[in-house]
Amino acid sequence: LAKTTQPISMDSYEGQEVNITCSHNNIATNDYITWYQQFPSQGPRFIIQGYKTKVTNEVASLFIPADRKSSTLSLPRVSLSDTAVYYCLVGPRNQAGTALIFGKGTTLSVSS
Amino acid sequence: GAGVSQSPSNKVTEKGKDVELRCDPISGHTALYWYRQSLGQGLEFLIYFQGNSAPDKSGLPSDRFSAERTGGSVSTLTIQRTQQEDSAVYLCASSSTRNTEAFFGQGTRLTVV
């Protein structure tokens, strides 16, 4: 599985847009990029998944450049409740026998 | 059930005792994962099941740890002769093979005293 690199922590204020970038230089052709969110004392929760260009849902947007060696999770107008750890994962989507390996993630702290 | 269910939610055990942690995945999910998370740390991968078989056991920290899955559904993680360093939250997740979106349970908080 492709190794990922993300910032250890980020700070923001309520109402700001937050962009968390993940580097995955060795991404394979059939790999997808998936982001999870984890609140304290809870298991991670799927946020968004994409393969190329841009994906948007009600929670976030995911921007993937043409070379796919990085991706950016964008959280619009964050609130205090967005304080969490965000994990970037890279791996094949429709392949049985693939473990999901989480890195250390990015701890986002949102202040008022 | 509607989501991944883990039991017990909390477990306190004495050092040296064996413990069993249970995971009920979402119905129909063929993939099941176990992770361990110590306080303030990331998710440590333990083992992965596809159906009843475990293609990847690389994360099990020692031979005191074992896991099985029966009927392609319920999984049990067993820790023998528990040590204080085994104290952590043990998380289970499941997914279908069509989509790598994994759904996590609330975890079992294990405390070894």
Coordinates of C-alpha atoms in Angstrom, one line a residue:
Chain A
L1 CA 0.0 0.0 0.0
A2 CA 1.2 3.5 -0.8
K3 CA 2.7 5.3 2.2
T4 CA 1.1 8.6 3.1
T5 CA 2.5 11.7 4.8
Q6 CA 0.3 14.4 6.5
P7 CA 1.0 17.2 9.0
I8 CA 0.9 16.1 12.6
S9 CA -1.4 19.0 13.6
M10 CA -3.2 22.1 12.4
D11 CA -4.9 24.9 14.2
S12 CA -7.9 27.0 12.9
Y13 CA -10.6 29.3 14.0
E14 CA -14.3 28.9 13.6
G15 CA -15.7 29.9 10.3
Q16 CA -12.4 29.4 8.4
E17 CA -11.7 27.0 5.6
V18 CA -9.2 24.3 6.5
N19 CA -7.2 22.4 3.9
I20 CA -5.2 19.3 5.0
T21 CA -2.8 18.0 2.4
C22 CA -1.7 14.3 2.2
S23 CA 1.3 13.2 0.2
H24 CA 1.3 9.8 -1.5
N25 CA 4.1 9.8 -4.0
N26 CA 4.0 6.0 -4.6
I27 CA 0.2 5.8 -5.4
A28 CA -0.7 3.0 -7.8
T29 CA -2.9 3.2 -10.8
N30 CA -5.8 1.4 -9.1
D31 CA -5.5 3.2 -5.7
Y32 CA -8.2 5.4 -4.3
I33 CA -7.7 8.1 -1.7
T34 CA -9.9 7.9 1.3
W35 CA -10.2 10.2 4.3
Y36 CA -11.5 9.3 7.8
Q37 CA -12.4 11.5 10.8
Q38 CA -12.0 10.4 14.4
F39 CA -13.5 12.2 17.4
P40 CA -12.1 11.5 20.9
S41 CA -13.4 8.2 22.4
Q42 CA -15.0 7.2 19.0
G43 CA -14.0 5.0 16.1
P44 CA -13.0 6.7 12.8
R45 CA -15.7 7.7 10.5
F46 CA -15.5 7.7 6.6
I47 CA -15.6 11.3 5.2
I48 CA -14.9 11.1 1.5
Q49 CA -13.2 9.1 -1.2
G50 CA -11.9 10.0 -4.6
Y51 CA -9.7 8.9 -7.5
K52 CA -9.0 12.0 -9.4
T53 CA -9.9 15.7 -9.9
K54 CA -12.5 16.8 -7.3
V55 CA -15.1 15.1 -5.2
T56 CA -17.6 17.0 -3.0
N57 CA -20.1 15.8 -0.5
E58 CA -22.1 17.5 2.3
V59 CA -19.1 17.3 4.7
A60 CA -16.0 18.1 2.6
S61 CA -14.3 18.4 -0.7
L62 CA -11.4 16.3 -1.9
F63 CA -9.0 17.8 -4.5
I64 CA -6.7 15.5 -6.4
P65 CA -4.2 16.9 -8.9
A66 CA -3.5 15.2 -12.2
D67 CA -0.4 13.4 -11.0
R68 CA -2.3 12.0 -8.0
K69 CA 0.8 12.2 -5.8
S70 CA -1.0 14.3 -3.2
S71 CA -4.6 15.2 -2.2
T72 CA -6.2 17.9 -0.2
L73 CA -9.1 17.5 2.1
S74 CA -11.0 20.8 2.3
L75 CA -13.4 21.6 5.2
P76 CA -15.5 24.7 4.6
R77 CA -16.2 27.0 7.5
V78 CA -15.1 24.8 10.3
S79 CA -16.8 24.8 13.7
L80 CA -15.6 23.7 17.1
S81 CA -17.2 20.3 16.4
D82 CA -14.8 19.7 13.6
T83 CA -11.9 19.3 16.1
A84 CA -10.8 15.7 15.4
V85 CA -8.0 13.6 13.9
Y86 CA -8.1 13.3 10.2
Y87 CA -6.6 10.3 8.5
C88 CA -5.6 9.9 4.8
L89 CA -5.5 6.4 3.4
V90 CA -4.5 5.2 -0.1
G91 CA -5.3 1.8 -1.5
P92 CA -7.3 -0.2 -4.0
R93 CA -11.0 0.0 -3.8
N94 CA -12.4 -3.2 -5.2
Q95 CA -9.8 -5.7 -4.1
A96 CA -10.4 -8.3 -1.5
G97 CA -7.6 -9.1 0.9
T98 CA -6.5 -5.5 1.5
A99 CA -5.9 -4.3 5.0
L100 CA -6.7 -0.7 5.8
I101 CA -3.6 0.8 7.4
F102 CA -4.0 4.1 9.2
G103 CA -1.1 6.5 9.7
K104 CA -0.8 9.0 12.5
G105 CA -3.3 11.4 11.1
T106 CA -3.6 15.1 11.4
T107 CA -5.0 16.5 14.6
L108 CA -7.1 19.6 13.8
S109 CA -7.9 21.9 16.6
V110 CA -10.6 24.5 16.0
S111 CA -10.9 27.5 18.4
S112 CA -13.5 30.1 18.9
Chain B
G1 CA -27.7 -4.8 13.2
A2 CA -27.5 -1.3 11.9
G3 CA -23.8 -0.8 12.7
V4 CA -20.7 -2.6 14.0
S5 CA -21.3 -3.8 17.6
Q6 CA -18.5 -4.5 20.0
S7 CA -18.7 -6.1 23.4
P8 CA -17.9 -5.5 26.2
S9 CA -17.6 -1.7 25.9
N10 CA -15.3 -1.7 28.9
K11 CA -13.2 -4.5 30.5
V12 CA -11.0 -4.4 33.5
T13 CA -8.9 -7.4 34.0
E14 CA -6.1 -8.5 36.2
K15 CA -2.6 -9.0 34.8
G16 CA -2.1 -12.5 33.7
K17 CA -5.8 -13.3 32.9
D18 CA -7.2 -14.0 29.5
V19 CA -9.7 -11.8 27.8
E20 CA -12.1 -12.2 24.8
L21 CA -13.3 -9.2 22.8
R22 CA -16.2 -9.6 20.5
C23 CA -17.1 -7.9 17.2
D24 CA -20.4 -8.2 15.3
P25 CA -19.9 -6.7 11.9
I26 CA -22.5 -5.1 9.7
S27 CA -24.6 -7.9 8.1
G28 CA -23.2 -8.9 4.7
H29 CA -19.8 -7.3 5.2
T30 CA -17.1 -9.8 4.2
A31 CA -14.1 -7.8 5.5
L32 CA -13.4 -7.3 9.1
Y33 CA -10.5 -5.5 10.8
W34 CA -9.1 -5.2 14.3
Y35 CA -7.1 -2.3 15.5
R36 CA -5.6 -1.2 18.8
Q37 CA -5.4 2.4 19.9
S38 CA -3.5 3.5 23.0
L39 CA -4.3 6.8 24.6
G40 CA -3.3 9.7 22.4
Q41 CA -1.9 7.4 19.7
G42 CA -2.9 6.4 16.2
L43 CA -4.6 3.2 15.1
E44 CA -2.4 0.2 15.2
F45 CA -3.5 -2.5 12.7
L46 CA -3.8 -5.9 14.3
I47 CA -5.4 -8.3 11.9
Y48 CA -7.7 -8.4 8.9
F49 CA -10.3 -11.1 7.9
Q50 CA -11.8 -11.7 4.4
G51 CA -14.6 -14.1 5.1
N52 CA -13.3 -16.5 7.8
S53 CA -9.7 -16.4 6.7
A54 CA -7.1 -14.0 7.8
P55 CA -4.8 -13.0 4.9
D56 CA -2.9 -10.5 7.0
K57 CA -2.0 -11.3 10.6
S58 CA 1.1 -9.1 10.5
G59 CA 0.0 -6.7 13.1
L60 CA -0.6 -9.1 16.0
P61 CA 2.0 -7.9 18.5
S62 CA 2.8 -11.3 20.1
D63 CA 1.7 -14.9 20.2
R64 CA -0.5 -14.0 23.2
F65 CA -2.9 -12.4 20.6
S66 CA -5.2 -14.5 18.4
A67 CA -8.4 -13.9 16.5
E68 CA -10.9 -15.9 14.8
R69 CA -14.0 -15.4 12.7
T70 CA -16.8 -17.8 12.3
G71 CA -19.6 -18.0 9.7
G72 CA -18.2 -15.0 8.0
S73 CA -19.7 -12.9 10.7
V74 CA -18.8 -12.6 14.4
S75 CA -15.1 -12.2 15.3
T76 CA -13.4 -12.7 18.6
L77 CA -10.0 -11.3 19.6
T78 CA -8.4 -13.2 22.4
I79 CA -5.5 -11.9 24.5
Q80 CA -3.9 -14.5 26.7
R81 CA -1.9 -13.7 29.9
T82 CA -2.7 -10.0 29.6
Q83 CA 0.0 -7.4 30.4
Q84 CA -0.4 -3.8 31.5
E85 CA 0.9 -2.7 28.1
D86 CA -2.2 -4.4 26.5
S87 CA -4.3 -1.6 28.0
A88 CA -5.9 0.3 25.1
V89 CA -9.1 0.7 23.1
Y90 CA -9.6 -2.2 20.7
L91 CA -11.6 -1.2 17.6
C92 CA -13.3 -3.4 15.1
A93 CA -14.4 -2.3 11.6
S94 CA -16.1 -4.0 8.7
S95 CA -16.5 -3.3 5.0
S96 CA -17.8 -4.9 1.9
T97 CA -15.4 -5.9 -0.8
R98 CA -17.0 -3.5 -3.2
N99 CA -16.0 -0.4 -1.3
T100 CA -13.2 0.3 1.1
E101 CA -15.4 2.5 3.3
A102 CA -15.0 0.8 6.7
F103 CA -17.5 1.2 9.4
F104 CA -16.1 1.2 13.0
G105 CA -17.6 0.0 16.2
Q106 CA -17.4 2.1 19.4
G107 CA -14.5 0.0 20.7
T108 CA -13.7 -2.0 23.8
R109 CA -11.7 -0.2 26.4
L110 CA -9.4 -2.7 28.0
T111 CA -7.7 -1.9 31.3
V112 CA -5.2 -4.4 32.7
V113 CA -4.5 -3.8 36.4

